[in-house]
Tab-separated table of C-alpha atoms in Angstrom:
chain	number	residue	atom	x	y	z
Q	103	MET	CA	16.646	334.356	140.117
Q	104	ARG	CA	16.532	333.147	136.583
Q	105	GLU	CA	18.397	334.951	133.672
Q	106	LEU	CA	16.151	337.385	131.744
Q	107	SER	CA	15.967	337.396	128.026
Q	108	PRO	CA	16.907	340.753	126.344
Q	109	ALA	CA	13.369	341.647	125.695
Q	110	GLN	CA	12.508	340.923	129.451
Q	111	ARG	CA	15.469	342.893	130.666
Q	112	HIS	CA	14.399	346.004	128.367
Q	113	LYS	CA	10.771	345.660	129.772
Q	114	ALA	CA	12.079	345.514	133.414
Q	115	ARG	CA	14.195	348.611	132.855
Q	116	VAL	CA	11.282	350.639	131.226
Q	117	LEU	CA	9.035	349.768	134.322
Q	118	ALA	CA	11.759	350.404	136.728
Q	119	GLU	CA	12.362	353.868	135.165
Q	120	LEU	CA	8.595	354.493	135.406
Q	121	ALA	CA	8.500	353.677	139.179
Q	122	ALA	CA	11.525	355.614	139.948
Q	123	ALA	CA	10.223	358.686	138.132
Q	124	SER	CA	6.806	358.353	139.867
Q	125	ALA	CA	8.410	358.923	143.373
Q	126	GLU	CA	8.505	362.536	144.568
Q	127	PRO	CA	11.802	363.935	146.015
Q	128	GLY	CA	12.088	362.801	149.652
Q	129	GLY	CA	8.863	360.902	149.359
Q	130	PRO	CA	8.471	357.001	149.472
Q	131	THR	CA	8.978	354.902	146.383
Q	132	THR	CA	6.037	352.763	145.615
Q	133	GLY	CA	4.466	350.511	142.883
Q	134	SER	CA	4.609	346.742	141.858
Q	135	GLN	CA	8.039	346.972	140.392
Q	136	TYR	CA	9.486	348.354	143.571
Q	137	GLU	CA	7.579	345.809	145.562
Q	138	LEU	CA	9.152	343.089	143.534
Q	139	GLN	CA	12.804	344.632	144.294
Q	140	LEU	CA	11.946	344.844	147.988
Q	141	TYR	CA	10.720	341.158	148.006
Q	142	GLN	CA	13.910	340.074	146.285
Q	143	LEU	CA	16.112	342.118	148.730
Q	144	ALA	CA	14.297	340.490	151.614
Q	145	GLU	CA	14.893	337.141	150.060
Q	146	ASP	CA	18.489	337.735	149.590
Q	147	ARG	CA	19.206	339.205	152.868
Q	148	ARG	CA	17.734	335.950	154.526
Q	149	ARG	CA	20.457	333.971	152.507
Q	150	LEU	CA	23.096	336.409	153.790
Q	151	LYS	CA	21.889	335.942	157.246
Q	152	ASN	CA	22.391	332.174	157.181
Q	153	ILE	CA	26.090	332.778	156.217
Q	154	HIS	CA	28.684	333.288	159.159
Q	155	SER	CA	31.746	333.790	157.024
Q	156	ILE	CA	32.224	337.564	156.165
Q	157	LYS	CA	34.264	336.517	153.003
Q	158	SER	CA	31.414	334.149	151.825
Q	159	LYS	CA	28.887	336.877	152.502
Q	160	ILE	CA	30.780	339.424	150.333
Q	161	ALA	CA	31.244	336.583	147.525
Q	162	LEU	CA	27.410	336.143	147.668
Q	163	LYS	CA	26.723	339.971	147.548
Q	164	ALA	CA	28.894	340.219	144.401
Q	165	GLN	CA	26.853	337.391	142.771
Q	166	LEU	CA	23.612	338.969	143.650
Q	167	LEU	CA	24.362	342.502	142.551
Q	168	PRO	CA	23.617	342.071	138.766
Q	169	ASN	CA	20.035	341.149	139.757
Q	170	TYR	CA	19.757	344.795	140.782
Q	171	HIS	CA	21.513	346.623	137.925
Q	172	ALA	CA	18.227	347.258	136.014
Q	173	TRP	CA	16.635	348.797	138.977
Q	174	ILE	CA	19.789	350.843	140.081
Q	175	ASP	CA	20.336	352.167	136.395
Q	176	ALA	CA	16.762	353.125	136.300
Q	177	VAL	CA	16.824	355.290	139.445
Q	178	LEU	CA	20.187	357.005	138.293
Q	179	THR	CA	18.482	357.659	134.984
Q	180	ALA	CA	15.019	358.772	135.909
Q	181	GLY	CA	14.842	358.961	139.647
Q	182	LYS	CA	13.886	362.312	141.262
Q	183	GLY	CA	15.140	361.360	144.749
Q	184	GLY	CA	12.447	359.259	146.252
Q	185	GLN	CA	13.526	357.357	149.290
Q	186	ASP	CA	14.617	353.902	148.150
Q	187	ASP	CA	15.584	351.183	150.510
Q	188	VAL	CA	16.705	348.917	147.921
Q	189	PHE	CA	18.938	351.539	146.159
Q	190	THR	CA	20.578	352.585	149.511
Q	191	THR	CA	21.145	348.839	150.529
Q	192	ILE	CA	22.821	348.095	147.181
Q	193	LEU	CA	24.844	351.252	147.639
Q	194	VAL	CA	26.398	349.293	150.696
Q	195	TRP	CA	26.577	345.989	149.045
Q	196	SER	CA	28.486	347.555	146.214
Q	197	ILE	CA	31.037	348.857	148.457
Q	198	ASP	CA	31.308	345.598	150.317
Q	199	ALA	CA	31.785	343.803	146.902
Q	200	GLY	CA	34.460	346.161	145.543
Q	201	ASP	CA	32.367	347.694	142.895
Q	202	TYR	CA	33.828	351.186	144.132
Q	203	LYS	CA	33.242	353.175	140.924
Q	204	ARG	CA	29.779	352.158	140.809
Q	205	ALA	CA	29.229	352.832	144.544
Q	206	ALA	CA	30.727	356.243	144.272
Q	207	GLN	CA	28.213	356.975	141.310
Q	208	MET	CA	25.430	355.858	143.586
Q	209	ALA	CA	26.746	357.877	146.623
Q	210	GLY	CA	26.569	360.898	144.595
Q	211	TYR	CA	22.876	360.427	143.864
Q	212	ALA	CA	22.095	359.257	147.537
Q	213	MET	CA	23.790	362.413	148.848
Q	214	ALA	CA	22.170	364.882	146.270
Q	215	HIS	CA	18.821	363.675	147.462
Q	216	LYS	CA	19.522	363.296	151.251
Q	217	MET	CA	18.609	359.566	151.202
Q	218	THR	CA	18.552	357.597	154.382
Q	219	LEU	CA	19.730	353.969	155.001
Q	220	PRO	CA	17.354	351.287	156.116
Q	221	ASP	CA	17.041	351.010	159.930
Q	222	GLN	CA	19.279	348.096	160.403
Q	223	TYR	CA	22.454	350.047	159.367
Q	224	ASN	CA	21.992	352.402	162.484
Q	225	ARG	CA	24.152	355.113	160.589
Q	226	ASP	CA	23.346	357.997	158.302
Q	227	ILE	CA	24.611	357.717	154.760
Q	228	PRO	CA	27.552	360.463	154.962
Q	229	THR	CA	29.069	358.459	157.834
Q	230	MET	CA	28.575	355.064	156.073
Q	231	LEU	CA	30.309	356.564	153.245
Q	232	LEU	CA	33.243	357.878	155.260
Q	233	ASP	CA	33.690	354.666	157.180
Q	234	GLU	CA	33.225	352.178	154.367
Q	235	PHE	CA	35.277	353.785	151.721
Q	236	SER	CA	38.069	354.558	154.161
Q	237	GLU	CA	38.018	350.864	155.503
Q	238	ALA	CA	37.796	349.771	151.576
Q	239	PHE	CA	41.325	351.435	151.160
Q	240	LEU	CA	42.810	350.706	154.615
Q	241	HIS	CA	41.788	347.045	154.928
Q	242	GLY	CA	40.408	346.065	151.465
Q	243	LYS	CA	40.660	345.935	147.780
Q	244	LEU	CA	40.593	349.569	146.870
Q	245	ALA	CA	44.266	349.914	147.903
Q	246	GLU	CA	44.970	347.799	144.834
Q	247	ASP	CA	44.633	350.879	142.522
Q	248	PRO	CA	45.892	353.931	144.340
Q	249	ALA	CA	45.239	356.310	141.476
Q	250	GLN	CA	41.470	355.074	141.532
Q	251	ALA	CA	41.531	355.261	145.263
Q	252	GLU	CA	42.672	358.808	145.380
Q	253	SER	CA	39.908	359.772	142.927
Q	254	ILE	CA	37.074	358.127	144.782
Q	255	LEU	CA	38.133	358.971	148.217
Q	256	GLU	CA	38.524	362.631	147.137
Q	257	GLN	CA	34.939	362.398	145.561
Q	258	ILE	CA	33.490	360.820	148.970
Q	259	GLY	CA	35.303	363.747	150.874
Q	260	GLN	CA	33.707	366.304	148.659
Q	261	LEU	CA	30.174	364.684	148.762
Q	262	THR	CA	30.239	364.622	152.448
Q	263	GLU	CA	32.070	367.902	153.052
Q	264	GLY	CA	29.228	369.614	154.871
Q	265	SER	CA	27.735	366.746	156.511
Q	266	ASP	CA	27.722	366.510	160.474
Q	267	VAL	CA	29.517	363.233	160.873
Q	268	PRO	CA	31.672	361.952	163.856
Q	269	ASP	CA	35.205	363.333	163.746
Q	270	GLN	CA	36.619	359.864	163.755
Q	271	ALA	CA	34.934	359.007	160.520
Q	272	ARG	CA	36.416	362.026	158.766
Q	273	ALA	CA	39.734	361.475	160.163
Q	274	LYS	CA	39.766	357.949	158.899
Q	275	LEU	CA	39.179	359.383	155.292
Q	276	HIS	CA	41.848	361.803	155.605
Q	277	LYS	CA	44.165	359.050	156.586
Q	278	ALA	CA	43.242	356.755	153.846
Q	279	LEU	CA	43.548	359.580	151.246
Q	280	ALA	CA	47.027	360.237	152.743
Q	281	TYR	CA	48.029	356.693	152.438
Q	282	ALA	CA	46.823	356.506	148.862
Q	283	GLN	CA	48.735	359.555	147.854
Q	284	LEU	CA	51.892	358.160	149.562
Q	285	GLN	CA	51.495	355.083	147.371
Q	286	LEU	CA	51.371	357.313	144.355
Q	287	ALA	CA	54.473	359.356	145.525
Q	288	ASP	CA	56.424	356.215	145.974
Q	289	GLY	CA	55.300	354.409	142.813
Q	290	ASP	CA	57.346	351.002	142.824
Q	291	ASP	CA	60.148	352.120	144.882
Q	292	ASP	CA	60.642	352.017	148.738
Q	293	LYS	CA	60.798	355.549	149.891
Q	294	PRO	CA	62.249	357.164	146.935
Q	295	ASP	CA	63.411	360.764	146.568
Q	296	LEU	CA	60.462	363.200	146.514
Q	297	VAL	CA	60.745	365.241	143.435
Q	298	GLY	CA	58.177	366.568	140.887
Q	299	GLN	CA	54.894	365.070	141.099
Q	300	SER	CA	56.033	362.685	143.926
Q	301	LEU	CA	56.735	365.665	146.115
Q	302	ASN	CA	53.165	367.216	145.367
Q	303	TYR	CA	51.666	363.897	146.383
Q	304	ALA	CA	53.818	363.860	149.528
Q	305	GLN	CA	52.940	367.286	150.442
Q	306	SER	CA	49.137	366.702	150.086
Q	307	ALA	CA	49.333	363.542	152.001
Q	308	TYR	CA	51.256	365.244	154.871
Q	309	ARG	CA	48.341	368.006	154.886
Q	310	HIS	CA	45.749	365.072	155.102
Q	311	LEU	CA	47.584	363.285	157.883
Q	312	GLN	CA	47.827	366.475	159.866
Q	313	ARG	CA	44.126	366.927	159.316
Q	314	ALA	CA	43.373	363.519	160.448
Q	315	LEU	CA	45.315	364.011	163.631
Q	316	GLU	CA	43.567	367.319	164.299
Q	317	LEU	CA	40.200	365.566	163.968
Q	318	PHE	CA	41.057	362.617	166.077
Q	319	GLN	CA	44.130	361.870	168.128
Q	320	GLY	CA	43.805	358.234	168.236
Q	321	VAL	CA	43.586	357.863	164.378
Q	322	GLY	CA	47.005	356.419	164.187
Q	323	VAL	CA	49.115	358.696	161.962
Q	324	LYS	CA	51.679	360.285	164.403
Q	325	LYS	CA	54.618	357.983	163.250
Q	326	ASP	CA	53.550	358.475	159.732
Q	327	ILE	CA	53.698	362.250	160.197
Q	328	GLU	CA	57.180	362.069	161.722
Q	329	ILE	CA	58.497	359.946	158.941
Q	330	LEU	CA	57.068	362.109	156.213
Q	331	GLU	CA	58.414	365.305	157.841
Q	332	ARG	CA	61.936	363.992	157.542
Q	333	ARG	CA	61.345	363.054	154.047
Q	334	LEU	CA	59.911	366.373	153.112
Q	335	LYS	CA	62.720	368.289	154.883
Q	336	LYS	CA	65.256	366.155	153.049
Q	337	ALA	CA	63.526	366.954	149.701
Q	338	GLU	CA	63.585	370.661	150.593
Q	339	GLN	CA	67.322	370.570	151.375
Q	340	GLY	CA	68.048	368.562	148.333
């Protein structure tokens, strides 16, 4: 997609806002501007399908995301909650590409309006959010900033709190949140004494680990709980 001039970007944004605002809550998004976005998305998905490397797919998604910024901004600004396959697909791509703050903002809109994912994803949005944000921390770049991770994971937990999702998915979020809080508790040290704010983080992490285990015995936190129990007991005795 060629680079647009400032005037063209402004026009595209205005047209996108009109299209987003015209969709009724829960109804389909329509209009020529939306059709253009769907066409572009189909072309980009074909490009991604021809790539076998996961790392290369993620790199391409990161490269493609700016092409959808005007549309996403318009939906967030003027949208009334119409079903939008472009928006929900770019939500997933944003998580994949590591744009976590943007993805969390989009997640709030998608959950507020009970949006659905395109059929190829085979999951509902609450389950996807729990799975993908947890994986982003446990095996991805979200772990690079534990303070941001804790904030975003807490937000995802709150957004999905009332949703009917698999216990394994929610357990994984509790595990990820516990690990983020343990990183905050330890800071740059390896197993420091737990005092002050570090103790608060550790106590909260312990509760999340216990909840994860209650939800799913195979979540893989039993040893973490044992180690943290010993550290908390030492802190109480100290």
